[in-house]
Tab-separated table of C-alpha atoms in Angstrom:
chain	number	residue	atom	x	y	z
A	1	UNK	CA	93.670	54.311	-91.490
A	2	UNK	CA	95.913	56.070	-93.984
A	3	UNK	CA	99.515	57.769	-92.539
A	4	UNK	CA	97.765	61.062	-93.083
A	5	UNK	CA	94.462	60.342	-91.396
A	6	UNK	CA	96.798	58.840	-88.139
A	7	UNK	CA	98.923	62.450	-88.040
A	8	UNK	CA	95.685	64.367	-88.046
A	9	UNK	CA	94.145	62.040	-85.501
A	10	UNK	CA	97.344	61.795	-83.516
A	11	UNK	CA	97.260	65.865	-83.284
A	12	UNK	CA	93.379	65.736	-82.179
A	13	UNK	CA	94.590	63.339	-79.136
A	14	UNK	CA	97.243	65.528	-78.090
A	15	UNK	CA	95.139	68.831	-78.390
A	16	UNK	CA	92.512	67.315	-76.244
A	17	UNK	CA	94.613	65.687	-73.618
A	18	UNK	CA	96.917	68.816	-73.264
A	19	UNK	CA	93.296	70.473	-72.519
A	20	UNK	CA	92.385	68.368	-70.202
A	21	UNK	CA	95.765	68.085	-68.337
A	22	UNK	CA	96.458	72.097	-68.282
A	23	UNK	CA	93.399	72.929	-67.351
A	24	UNK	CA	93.521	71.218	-64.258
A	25	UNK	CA	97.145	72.128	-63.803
A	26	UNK	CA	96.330	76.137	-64.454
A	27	UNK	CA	93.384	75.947	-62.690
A	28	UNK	CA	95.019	74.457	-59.462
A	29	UNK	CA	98.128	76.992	-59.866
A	30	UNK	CA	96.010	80.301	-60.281
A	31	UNK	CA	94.024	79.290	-56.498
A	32	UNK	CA	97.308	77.424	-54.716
A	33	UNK	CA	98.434	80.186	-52.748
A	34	UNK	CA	94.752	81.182	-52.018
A	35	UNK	CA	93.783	77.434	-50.926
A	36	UNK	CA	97.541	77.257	-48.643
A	37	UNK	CA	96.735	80.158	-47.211
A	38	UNK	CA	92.989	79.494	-45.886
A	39	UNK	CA	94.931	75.902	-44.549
A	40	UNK	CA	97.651	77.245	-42.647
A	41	UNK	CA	95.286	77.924	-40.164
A	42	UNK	CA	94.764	74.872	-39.535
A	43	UNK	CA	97.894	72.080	-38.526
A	44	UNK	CA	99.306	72.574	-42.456
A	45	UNK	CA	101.886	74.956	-43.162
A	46	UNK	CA	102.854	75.916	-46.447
A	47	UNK	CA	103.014	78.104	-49.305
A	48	UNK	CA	101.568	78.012	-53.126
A	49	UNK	CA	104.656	80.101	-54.186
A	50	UNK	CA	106.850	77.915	-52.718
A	51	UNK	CA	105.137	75.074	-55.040
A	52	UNK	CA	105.161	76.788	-57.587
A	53	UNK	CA	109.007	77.463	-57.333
A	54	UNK	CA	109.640	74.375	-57.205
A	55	UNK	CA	108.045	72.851	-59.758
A	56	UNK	CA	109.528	75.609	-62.498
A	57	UNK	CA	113.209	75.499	-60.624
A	58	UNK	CA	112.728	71.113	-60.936
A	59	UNK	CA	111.339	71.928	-64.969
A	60	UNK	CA	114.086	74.193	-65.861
A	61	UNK	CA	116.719	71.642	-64.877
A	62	UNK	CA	114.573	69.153	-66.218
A	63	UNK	CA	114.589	70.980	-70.027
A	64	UNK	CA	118.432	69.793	-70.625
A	65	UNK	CA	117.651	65.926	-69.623
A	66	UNK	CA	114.442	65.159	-70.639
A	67	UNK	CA	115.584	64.730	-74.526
A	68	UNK	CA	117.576	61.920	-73.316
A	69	UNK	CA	114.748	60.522	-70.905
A	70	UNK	CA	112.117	60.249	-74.207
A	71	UNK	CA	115.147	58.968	-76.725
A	72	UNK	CA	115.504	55.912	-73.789
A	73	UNK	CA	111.456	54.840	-73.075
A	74	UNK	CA	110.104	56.983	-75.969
A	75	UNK	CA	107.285	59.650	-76.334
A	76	UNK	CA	103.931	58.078	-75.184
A	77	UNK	CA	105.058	57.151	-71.765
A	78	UNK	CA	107.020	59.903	-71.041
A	79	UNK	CA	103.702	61.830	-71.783
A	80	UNK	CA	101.729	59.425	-69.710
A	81	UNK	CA	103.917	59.028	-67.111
A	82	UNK	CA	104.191	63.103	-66.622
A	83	UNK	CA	100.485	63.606	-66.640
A	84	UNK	CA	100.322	60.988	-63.441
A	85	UNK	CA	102.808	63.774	-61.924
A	86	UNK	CA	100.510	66.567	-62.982
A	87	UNK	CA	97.442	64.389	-61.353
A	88	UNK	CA	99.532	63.523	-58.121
A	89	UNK	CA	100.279	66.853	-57.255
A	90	UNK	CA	96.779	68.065	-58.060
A	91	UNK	CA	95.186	65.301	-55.776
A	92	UNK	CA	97.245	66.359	-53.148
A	93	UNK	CA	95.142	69.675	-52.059
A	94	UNK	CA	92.527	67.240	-51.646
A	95	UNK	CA	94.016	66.353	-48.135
A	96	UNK	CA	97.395	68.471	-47.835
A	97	UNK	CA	100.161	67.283	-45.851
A	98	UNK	CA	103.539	69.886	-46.219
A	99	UNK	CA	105.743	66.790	-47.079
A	100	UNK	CA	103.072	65.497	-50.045
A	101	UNK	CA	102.677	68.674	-51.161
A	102	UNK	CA	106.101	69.857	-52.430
A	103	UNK	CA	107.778	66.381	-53.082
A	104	UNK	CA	104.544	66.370	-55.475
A	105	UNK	CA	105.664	69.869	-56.676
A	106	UNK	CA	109.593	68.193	-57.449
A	107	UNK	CA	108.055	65.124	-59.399
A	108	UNK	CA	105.912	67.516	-61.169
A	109	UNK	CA	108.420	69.807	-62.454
A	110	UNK	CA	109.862	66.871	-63.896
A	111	UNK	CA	107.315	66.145	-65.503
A	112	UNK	CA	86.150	78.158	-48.821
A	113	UNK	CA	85.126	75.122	-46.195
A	114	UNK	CA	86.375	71.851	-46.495
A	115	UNK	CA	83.938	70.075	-48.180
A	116	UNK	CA	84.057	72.799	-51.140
A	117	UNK	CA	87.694	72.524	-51.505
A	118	UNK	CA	87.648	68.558	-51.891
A	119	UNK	CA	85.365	68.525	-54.262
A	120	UNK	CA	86.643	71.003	-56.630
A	121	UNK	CA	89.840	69.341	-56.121
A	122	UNK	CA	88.909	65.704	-56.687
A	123	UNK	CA	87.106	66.962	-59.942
A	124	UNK	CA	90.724	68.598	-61.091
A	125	UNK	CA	92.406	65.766	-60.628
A	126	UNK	CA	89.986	63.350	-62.741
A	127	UNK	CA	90.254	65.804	-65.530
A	128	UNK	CA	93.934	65.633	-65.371
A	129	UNK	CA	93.798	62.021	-64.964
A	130	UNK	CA	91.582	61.485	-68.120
A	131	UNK	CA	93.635	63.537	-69.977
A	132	UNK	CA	96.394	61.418	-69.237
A	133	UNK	CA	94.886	58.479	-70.072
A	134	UNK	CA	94.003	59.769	-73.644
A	135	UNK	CA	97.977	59.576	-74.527
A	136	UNK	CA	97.502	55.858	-75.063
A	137	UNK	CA	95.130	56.403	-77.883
A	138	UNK	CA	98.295	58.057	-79.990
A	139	UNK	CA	98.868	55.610	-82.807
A	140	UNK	CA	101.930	54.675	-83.432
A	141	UNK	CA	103.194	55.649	-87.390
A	142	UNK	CA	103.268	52.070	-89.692
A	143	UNK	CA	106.926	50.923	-89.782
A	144	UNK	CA	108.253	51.725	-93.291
A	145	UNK	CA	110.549	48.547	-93.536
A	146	UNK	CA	108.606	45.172	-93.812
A	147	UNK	CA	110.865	42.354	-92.784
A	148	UNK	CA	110.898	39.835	-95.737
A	149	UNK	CA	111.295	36.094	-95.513
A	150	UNK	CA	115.045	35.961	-95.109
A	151	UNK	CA	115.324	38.964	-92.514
A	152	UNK	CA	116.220	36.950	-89.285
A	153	UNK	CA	115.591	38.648	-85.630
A	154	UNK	CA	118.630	38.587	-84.880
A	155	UNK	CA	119.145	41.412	-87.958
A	156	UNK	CA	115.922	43.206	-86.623
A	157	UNK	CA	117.171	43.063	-82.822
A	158	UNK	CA	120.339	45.033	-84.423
A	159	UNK	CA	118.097	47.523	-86.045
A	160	UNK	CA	116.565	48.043	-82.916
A	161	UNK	CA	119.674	48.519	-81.295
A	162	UNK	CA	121.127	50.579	-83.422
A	163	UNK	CA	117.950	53.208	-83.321
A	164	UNK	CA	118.030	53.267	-79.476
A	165	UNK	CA	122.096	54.395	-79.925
A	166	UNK	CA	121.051	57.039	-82.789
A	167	UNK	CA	118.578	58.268	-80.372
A	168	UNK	CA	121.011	58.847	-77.432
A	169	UNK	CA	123.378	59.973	-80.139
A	170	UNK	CA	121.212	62.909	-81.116
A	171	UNK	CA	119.853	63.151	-77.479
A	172	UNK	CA	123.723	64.255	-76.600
A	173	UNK	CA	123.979	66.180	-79.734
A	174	UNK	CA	121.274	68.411	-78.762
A	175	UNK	CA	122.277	68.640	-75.188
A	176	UNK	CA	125.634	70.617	-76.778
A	177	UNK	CA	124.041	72.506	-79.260
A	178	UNK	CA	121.732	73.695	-76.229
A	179	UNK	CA	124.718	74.679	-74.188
A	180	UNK	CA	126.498	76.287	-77.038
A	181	UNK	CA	123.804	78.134	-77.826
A	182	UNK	CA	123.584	80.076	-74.489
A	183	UNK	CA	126.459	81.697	-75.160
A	184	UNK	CA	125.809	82.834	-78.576
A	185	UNK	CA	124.917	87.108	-79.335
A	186	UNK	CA	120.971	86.401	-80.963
A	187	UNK	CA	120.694	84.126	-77.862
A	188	UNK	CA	121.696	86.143	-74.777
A	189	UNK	CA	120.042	88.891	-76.227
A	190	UNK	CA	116.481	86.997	-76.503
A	191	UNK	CA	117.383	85.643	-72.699
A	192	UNK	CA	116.485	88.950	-71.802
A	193	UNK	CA	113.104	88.707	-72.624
A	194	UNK	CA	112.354	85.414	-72.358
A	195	UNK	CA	113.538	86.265	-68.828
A	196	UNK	CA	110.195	88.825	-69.021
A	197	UNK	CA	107.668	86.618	-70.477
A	198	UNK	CA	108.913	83.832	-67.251
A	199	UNK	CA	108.139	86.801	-64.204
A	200	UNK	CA	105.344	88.245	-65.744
A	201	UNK	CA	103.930	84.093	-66.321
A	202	UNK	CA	104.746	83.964	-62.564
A	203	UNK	CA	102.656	87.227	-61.832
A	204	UNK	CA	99.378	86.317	-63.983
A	205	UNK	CA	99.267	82.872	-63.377
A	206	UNK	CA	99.947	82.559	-59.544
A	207	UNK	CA	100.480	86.224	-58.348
A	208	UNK	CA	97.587	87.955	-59.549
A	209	UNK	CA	94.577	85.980	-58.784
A	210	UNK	CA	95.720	85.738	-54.663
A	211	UNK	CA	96.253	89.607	-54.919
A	212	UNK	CA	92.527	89.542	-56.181
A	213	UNK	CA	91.220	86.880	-53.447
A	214	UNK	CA	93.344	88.854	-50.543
A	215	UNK	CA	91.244	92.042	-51.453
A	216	UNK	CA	88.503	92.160	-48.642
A	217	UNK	CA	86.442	95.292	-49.883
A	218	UNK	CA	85.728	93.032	-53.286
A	219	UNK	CA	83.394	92.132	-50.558
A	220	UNK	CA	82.007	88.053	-50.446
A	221	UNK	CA	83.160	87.922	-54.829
A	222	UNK	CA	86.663	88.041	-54.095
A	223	UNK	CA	87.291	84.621	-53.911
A	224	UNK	CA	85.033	84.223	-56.657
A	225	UNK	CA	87.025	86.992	-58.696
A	226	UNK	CA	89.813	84.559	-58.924
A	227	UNK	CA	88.157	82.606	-61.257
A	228	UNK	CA	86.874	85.007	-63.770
A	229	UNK	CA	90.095	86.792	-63.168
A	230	UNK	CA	91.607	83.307	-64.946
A	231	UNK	CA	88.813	83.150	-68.097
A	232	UNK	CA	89.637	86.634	-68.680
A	233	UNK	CA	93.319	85.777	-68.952
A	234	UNK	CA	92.487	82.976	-71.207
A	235	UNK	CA	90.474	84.864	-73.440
A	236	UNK	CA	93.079	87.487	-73.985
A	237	UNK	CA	95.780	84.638	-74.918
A	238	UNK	CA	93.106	83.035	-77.392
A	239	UNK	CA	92.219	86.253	-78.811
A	240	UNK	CA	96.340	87.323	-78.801
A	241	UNK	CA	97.353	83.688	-80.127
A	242	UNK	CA	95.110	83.343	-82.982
A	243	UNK	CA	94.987	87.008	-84.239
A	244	UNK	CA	98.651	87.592	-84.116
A	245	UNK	CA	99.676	83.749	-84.936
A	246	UNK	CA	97.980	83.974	-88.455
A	247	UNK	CA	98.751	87.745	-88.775
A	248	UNK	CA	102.783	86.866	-88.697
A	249	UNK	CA	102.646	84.969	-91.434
A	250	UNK	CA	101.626	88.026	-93.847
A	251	UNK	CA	103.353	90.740	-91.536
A	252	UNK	CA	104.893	93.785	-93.615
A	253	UNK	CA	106.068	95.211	-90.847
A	254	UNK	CA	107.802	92.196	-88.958
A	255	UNK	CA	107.600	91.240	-84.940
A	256	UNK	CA	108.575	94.285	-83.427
A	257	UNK	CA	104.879	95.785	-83.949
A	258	UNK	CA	103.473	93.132	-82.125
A	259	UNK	CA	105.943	93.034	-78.962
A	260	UNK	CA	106.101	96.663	-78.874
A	261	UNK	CA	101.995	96.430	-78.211
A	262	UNK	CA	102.526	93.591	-75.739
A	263	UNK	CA	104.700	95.645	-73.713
A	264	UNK	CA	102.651	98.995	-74.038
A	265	UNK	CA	99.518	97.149	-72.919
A	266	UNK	CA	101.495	95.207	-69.841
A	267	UNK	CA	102.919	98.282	-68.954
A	268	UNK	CA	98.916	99.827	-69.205
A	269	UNK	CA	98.026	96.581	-66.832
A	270	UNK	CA	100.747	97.128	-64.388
A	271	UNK	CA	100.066	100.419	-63.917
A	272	UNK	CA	96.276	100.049	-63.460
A	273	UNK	CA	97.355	97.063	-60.999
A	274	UNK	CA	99.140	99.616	-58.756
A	275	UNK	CA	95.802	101.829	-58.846
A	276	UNK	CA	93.838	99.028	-57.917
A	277	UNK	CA	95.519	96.849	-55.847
A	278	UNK	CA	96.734	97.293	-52.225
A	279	UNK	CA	100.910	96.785	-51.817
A	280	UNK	CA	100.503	93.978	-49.671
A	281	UNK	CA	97.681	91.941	-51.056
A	282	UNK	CA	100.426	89.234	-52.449
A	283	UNK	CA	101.550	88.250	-48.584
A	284	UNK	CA	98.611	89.379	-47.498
A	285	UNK	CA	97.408	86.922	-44.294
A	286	UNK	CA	94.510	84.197	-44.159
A	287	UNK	CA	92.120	87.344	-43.252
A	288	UNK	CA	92.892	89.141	-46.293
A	289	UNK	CA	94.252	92.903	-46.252
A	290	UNK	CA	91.330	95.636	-45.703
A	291	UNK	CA	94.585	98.296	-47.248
A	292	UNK	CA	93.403	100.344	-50.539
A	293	UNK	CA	96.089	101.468	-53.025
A	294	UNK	CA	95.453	104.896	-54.916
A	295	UNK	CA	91.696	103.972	-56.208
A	296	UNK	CA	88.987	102.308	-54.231
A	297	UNK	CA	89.676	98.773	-55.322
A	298	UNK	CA	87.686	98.206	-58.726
A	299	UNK	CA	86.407	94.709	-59.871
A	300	UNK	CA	85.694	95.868	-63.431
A	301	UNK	CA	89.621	96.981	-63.500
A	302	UNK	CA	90.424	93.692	-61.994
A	303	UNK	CA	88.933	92.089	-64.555
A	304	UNK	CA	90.225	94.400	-67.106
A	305	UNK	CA	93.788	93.659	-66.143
A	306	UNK	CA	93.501	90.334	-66.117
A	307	UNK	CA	92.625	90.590	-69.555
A	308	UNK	CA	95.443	92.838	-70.957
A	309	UNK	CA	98.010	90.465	-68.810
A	310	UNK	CA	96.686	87.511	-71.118
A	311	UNK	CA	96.941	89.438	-74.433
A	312	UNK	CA	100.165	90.939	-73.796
A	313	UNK	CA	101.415	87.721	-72.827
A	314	UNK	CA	100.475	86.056	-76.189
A	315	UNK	CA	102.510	89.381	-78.016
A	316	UNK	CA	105.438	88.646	-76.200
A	317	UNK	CA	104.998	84.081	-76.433
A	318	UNK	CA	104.264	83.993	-80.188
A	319	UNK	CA	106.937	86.155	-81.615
A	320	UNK	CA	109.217	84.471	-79.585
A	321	UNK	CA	108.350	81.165	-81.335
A	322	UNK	CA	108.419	82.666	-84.622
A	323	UNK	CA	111.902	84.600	-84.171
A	324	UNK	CA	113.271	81.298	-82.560
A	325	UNK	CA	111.806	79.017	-85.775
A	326	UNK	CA	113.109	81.568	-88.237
A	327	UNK	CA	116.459	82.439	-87.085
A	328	UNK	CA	117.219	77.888	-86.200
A	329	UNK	CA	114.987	76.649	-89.058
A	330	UNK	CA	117.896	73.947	-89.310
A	331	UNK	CA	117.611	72.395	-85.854
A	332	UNK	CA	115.198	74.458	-83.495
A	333	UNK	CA	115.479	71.712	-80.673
A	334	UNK	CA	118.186	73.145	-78.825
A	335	UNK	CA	117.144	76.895	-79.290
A	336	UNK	CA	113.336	76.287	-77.472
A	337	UNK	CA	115.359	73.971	-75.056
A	338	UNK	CA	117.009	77.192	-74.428
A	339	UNK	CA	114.404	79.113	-74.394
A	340	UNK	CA	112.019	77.215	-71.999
A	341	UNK	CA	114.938	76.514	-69.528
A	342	UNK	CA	115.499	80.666	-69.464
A	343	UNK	CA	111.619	81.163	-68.993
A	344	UNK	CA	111.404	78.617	-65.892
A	345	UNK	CA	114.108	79.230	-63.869
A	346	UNK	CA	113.173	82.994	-63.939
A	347	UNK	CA	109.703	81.725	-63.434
A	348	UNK	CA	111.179	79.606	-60.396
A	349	UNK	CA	112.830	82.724	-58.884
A	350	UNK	CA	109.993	84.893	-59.218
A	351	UNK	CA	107.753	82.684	-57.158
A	352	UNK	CA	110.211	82.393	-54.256
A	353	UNK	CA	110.472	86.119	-54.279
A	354	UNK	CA	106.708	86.063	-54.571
A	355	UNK	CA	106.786	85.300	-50.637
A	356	UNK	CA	108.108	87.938	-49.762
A	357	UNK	CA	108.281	91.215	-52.008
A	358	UNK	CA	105.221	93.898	-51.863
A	359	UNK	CA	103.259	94.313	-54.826
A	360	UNK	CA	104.722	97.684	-56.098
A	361	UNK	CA	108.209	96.051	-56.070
A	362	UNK	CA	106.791	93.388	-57.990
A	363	UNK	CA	105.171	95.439	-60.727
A	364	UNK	CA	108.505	96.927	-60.905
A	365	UNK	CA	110.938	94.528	-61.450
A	366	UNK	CA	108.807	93.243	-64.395
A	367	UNK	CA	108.560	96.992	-65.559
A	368	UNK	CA	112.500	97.331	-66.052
A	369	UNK	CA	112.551	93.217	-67.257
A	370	UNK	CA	110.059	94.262	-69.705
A	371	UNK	CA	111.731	97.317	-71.023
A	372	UNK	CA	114.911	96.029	-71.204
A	373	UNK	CA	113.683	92.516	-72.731
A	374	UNK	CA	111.729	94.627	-75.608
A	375	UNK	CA	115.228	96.517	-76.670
A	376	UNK	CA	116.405	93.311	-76.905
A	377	UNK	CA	114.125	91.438	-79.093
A	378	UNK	CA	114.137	94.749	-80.987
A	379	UNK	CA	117.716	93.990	-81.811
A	380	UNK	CA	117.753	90.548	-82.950
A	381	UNK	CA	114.925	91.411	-84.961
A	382	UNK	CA	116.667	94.001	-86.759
A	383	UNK	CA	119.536	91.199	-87.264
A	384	UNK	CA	116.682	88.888	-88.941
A	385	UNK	CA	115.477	91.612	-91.170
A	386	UNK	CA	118.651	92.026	-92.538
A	387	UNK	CA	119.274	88.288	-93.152
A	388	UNK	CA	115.810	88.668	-95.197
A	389	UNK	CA	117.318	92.082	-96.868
A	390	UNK	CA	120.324	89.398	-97.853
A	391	UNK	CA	117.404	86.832	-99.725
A	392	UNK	CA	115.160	84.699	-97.136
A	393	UNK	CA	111.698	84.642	-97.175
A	394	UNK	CA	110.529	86.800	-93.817
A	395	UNK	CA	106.531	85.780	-95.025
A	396	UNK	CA	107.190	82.480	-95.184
A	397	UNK	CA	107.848	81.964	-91.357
């Protein structure tokens, strides 16, 4: 197999095991809280949020180690061994204990009736599993350097060596650059909103679809709702991703366009959320809240919303990439290092909050995140313009 035909096949195995292990990861996270709460009747006690704040408090901390973690045992088996994380905390709704469940949620950030809920469950957690699996079919690249007939082992042990210190070398490097780069003016300023895109990932991935199952006058589709709540979000990040990931590239107009209509159609969800949706369907208990908000509680606007949260999302994710790639071309490592550290410990803090604050609060905290995260990307992207103005290529991102 040539070098090119192992990259391309290398990128096919990755695509399809990241499927496999997300789906089963988003899948479990958008019905946790739901699934908790119809247990804690019964001798377990817990909470999804919780969980969830866990596992994105554990990744957060985990963003500034983990390049030194894959420079020591390398990239397949850090994959590998994750995805048994992912698995292990998915098979653990399959017969919940409090203690399994969040020391499963810690290793994982570093990396109905009964019957119903183990099978759906058990069915997660082989997808996860054989999405795991699929990481040892990467290939590893052919070694450039042949040894010839007077190349001893001792010389290639020393190679060795000496690309296991380079490694930790540039694992280190990175780890400064990262912490520099907190402090820098581009950087706090995007902080703001990456801070947004981590609350509102909170609200549509975890929050959401138990305000949707907590809903009683859905009637017997509420649980149901949850979800088609969750396809509709995924079609609106497919839709988002691919129209404004290959629009970017031949953009006149530059990124603010793009986040300014991620933010104007949140701020349409949020508001239609506050219609829709009673204040305390988030903590609502095991019984579900019979409460109404402003409107008779719509499924079609349900739906809707779950929708526009997905699109708006995708506004907000992939000009974030593309400002992040354009303004550290040199060495983007540190800056998404950065950038997914921000996102998950504001993730982390919005699910613990998630236990406690009504839905209207909520809504509004992401409203004035939101806001005040979009004035901020606005700025840094008027800083990039002008370093095209001075003779870089703004297409060419």
């Amino acid at each position: 197999m040539s070098p090119e035909s192992k990259k391309l096949f290398n990128i096919v195995i990755l695509g399809v095991a990241f499927m496999f292990l997300f789906t089963a990861f988003q899948t479990c996270g958008n019905v946790a809280q739901t699934v908790i709460r119809s247990l804690n009747s019964t001798n377990f006690h817990g909470s999804g949020y919780t969980s969830m704040a866990i596992i994105y408090g554990v990744f957060s901390a985990s963003n500034l180690i983990t390049p030194s973690v894959v420079a020591v045992i390398g990239p397949q088996i850090s994959m590998f061994v994750s995805g048994l994380f992912y698995s292990m905390y998915i098979a653990v709704f399959i017969q919940p204990f409090p203690w399994s469940f969040y020391t499963a949620s810690v290793f994982i950030g570093i990396a109905a009736a009964e019957s119903d809920r183990r099978t759906v469950f058990i069915a997660l957690t082989v997808i996860s599993l054989v999405g795991t699996v699929l990481f040892f079919l990467i290939r590893k690249p052919d070694s450039e350097n042949v040894l010839g007939e007077d190349e001893s082992s001792d010389d290639q042990d020393m190679e060795v060596v000496e690309s296991a210190q380079n490694n930790m070398t540039k694992a280190v490097d990175a780890f400064k650059k990262s912490l520099k780069l907190c402090i820098t003016k581009e950087m706090l300023l995007l902080s703001v909103t990456t801070a947004y895109t981590g609350l509102e990932l909170t609200f549509f991935s975890g929050v959401y679809g138990t305000c949707i199952g907590a809903i009683n006058k859905f009637g017997t589709e509420e649980k149901s709702l949850i979800g088609l709540s969750g396809i509709f979000i995924g079609i609106g990040e497919i839709l988002g991703g691919s129209l404004f990931g290959l629009l970017s590239k031949n953009s006149r107009f530059g990124r603010n366009p793009v986040v300014l209509l991620g933010i104007v159609v949140h701020f349409v969800a949020f508001y239609l959320i506050f219609l829709n949706m009673p204040g305390d369907a988030p903590i609502a208990p095991v019984e579900g809240t019979n409460s109404s908000a402003y409107i008779r509680p719509s499924k079609e606007v349900a739906v809707l919303c779950s929708f526009l949260l997905g699109l708006g999302d995708s506004c907000f994710n992939t000009q974030l990439l593309s400002i992040l790639g354009f303004l550290y071309s040199e060495d983007s490592a540190p800056a998404f290092a950065v950038f997914k550290f921000v996102q998950s410990i504001c993730a982390a803090v919005a699910f613990f909050y998630s236990n406690y604050l009504l839905l209207h609060w909520q809504l509004l905290v992401m409203v004035m995140f939101g806001f005040f995260g979009t004035i901020s990307f606005f700025t840094v992207e008027w800083e990039a313009a002008a370093i095209v103005a001075r003779g870089s290529d703004y297409r060419s991102i």
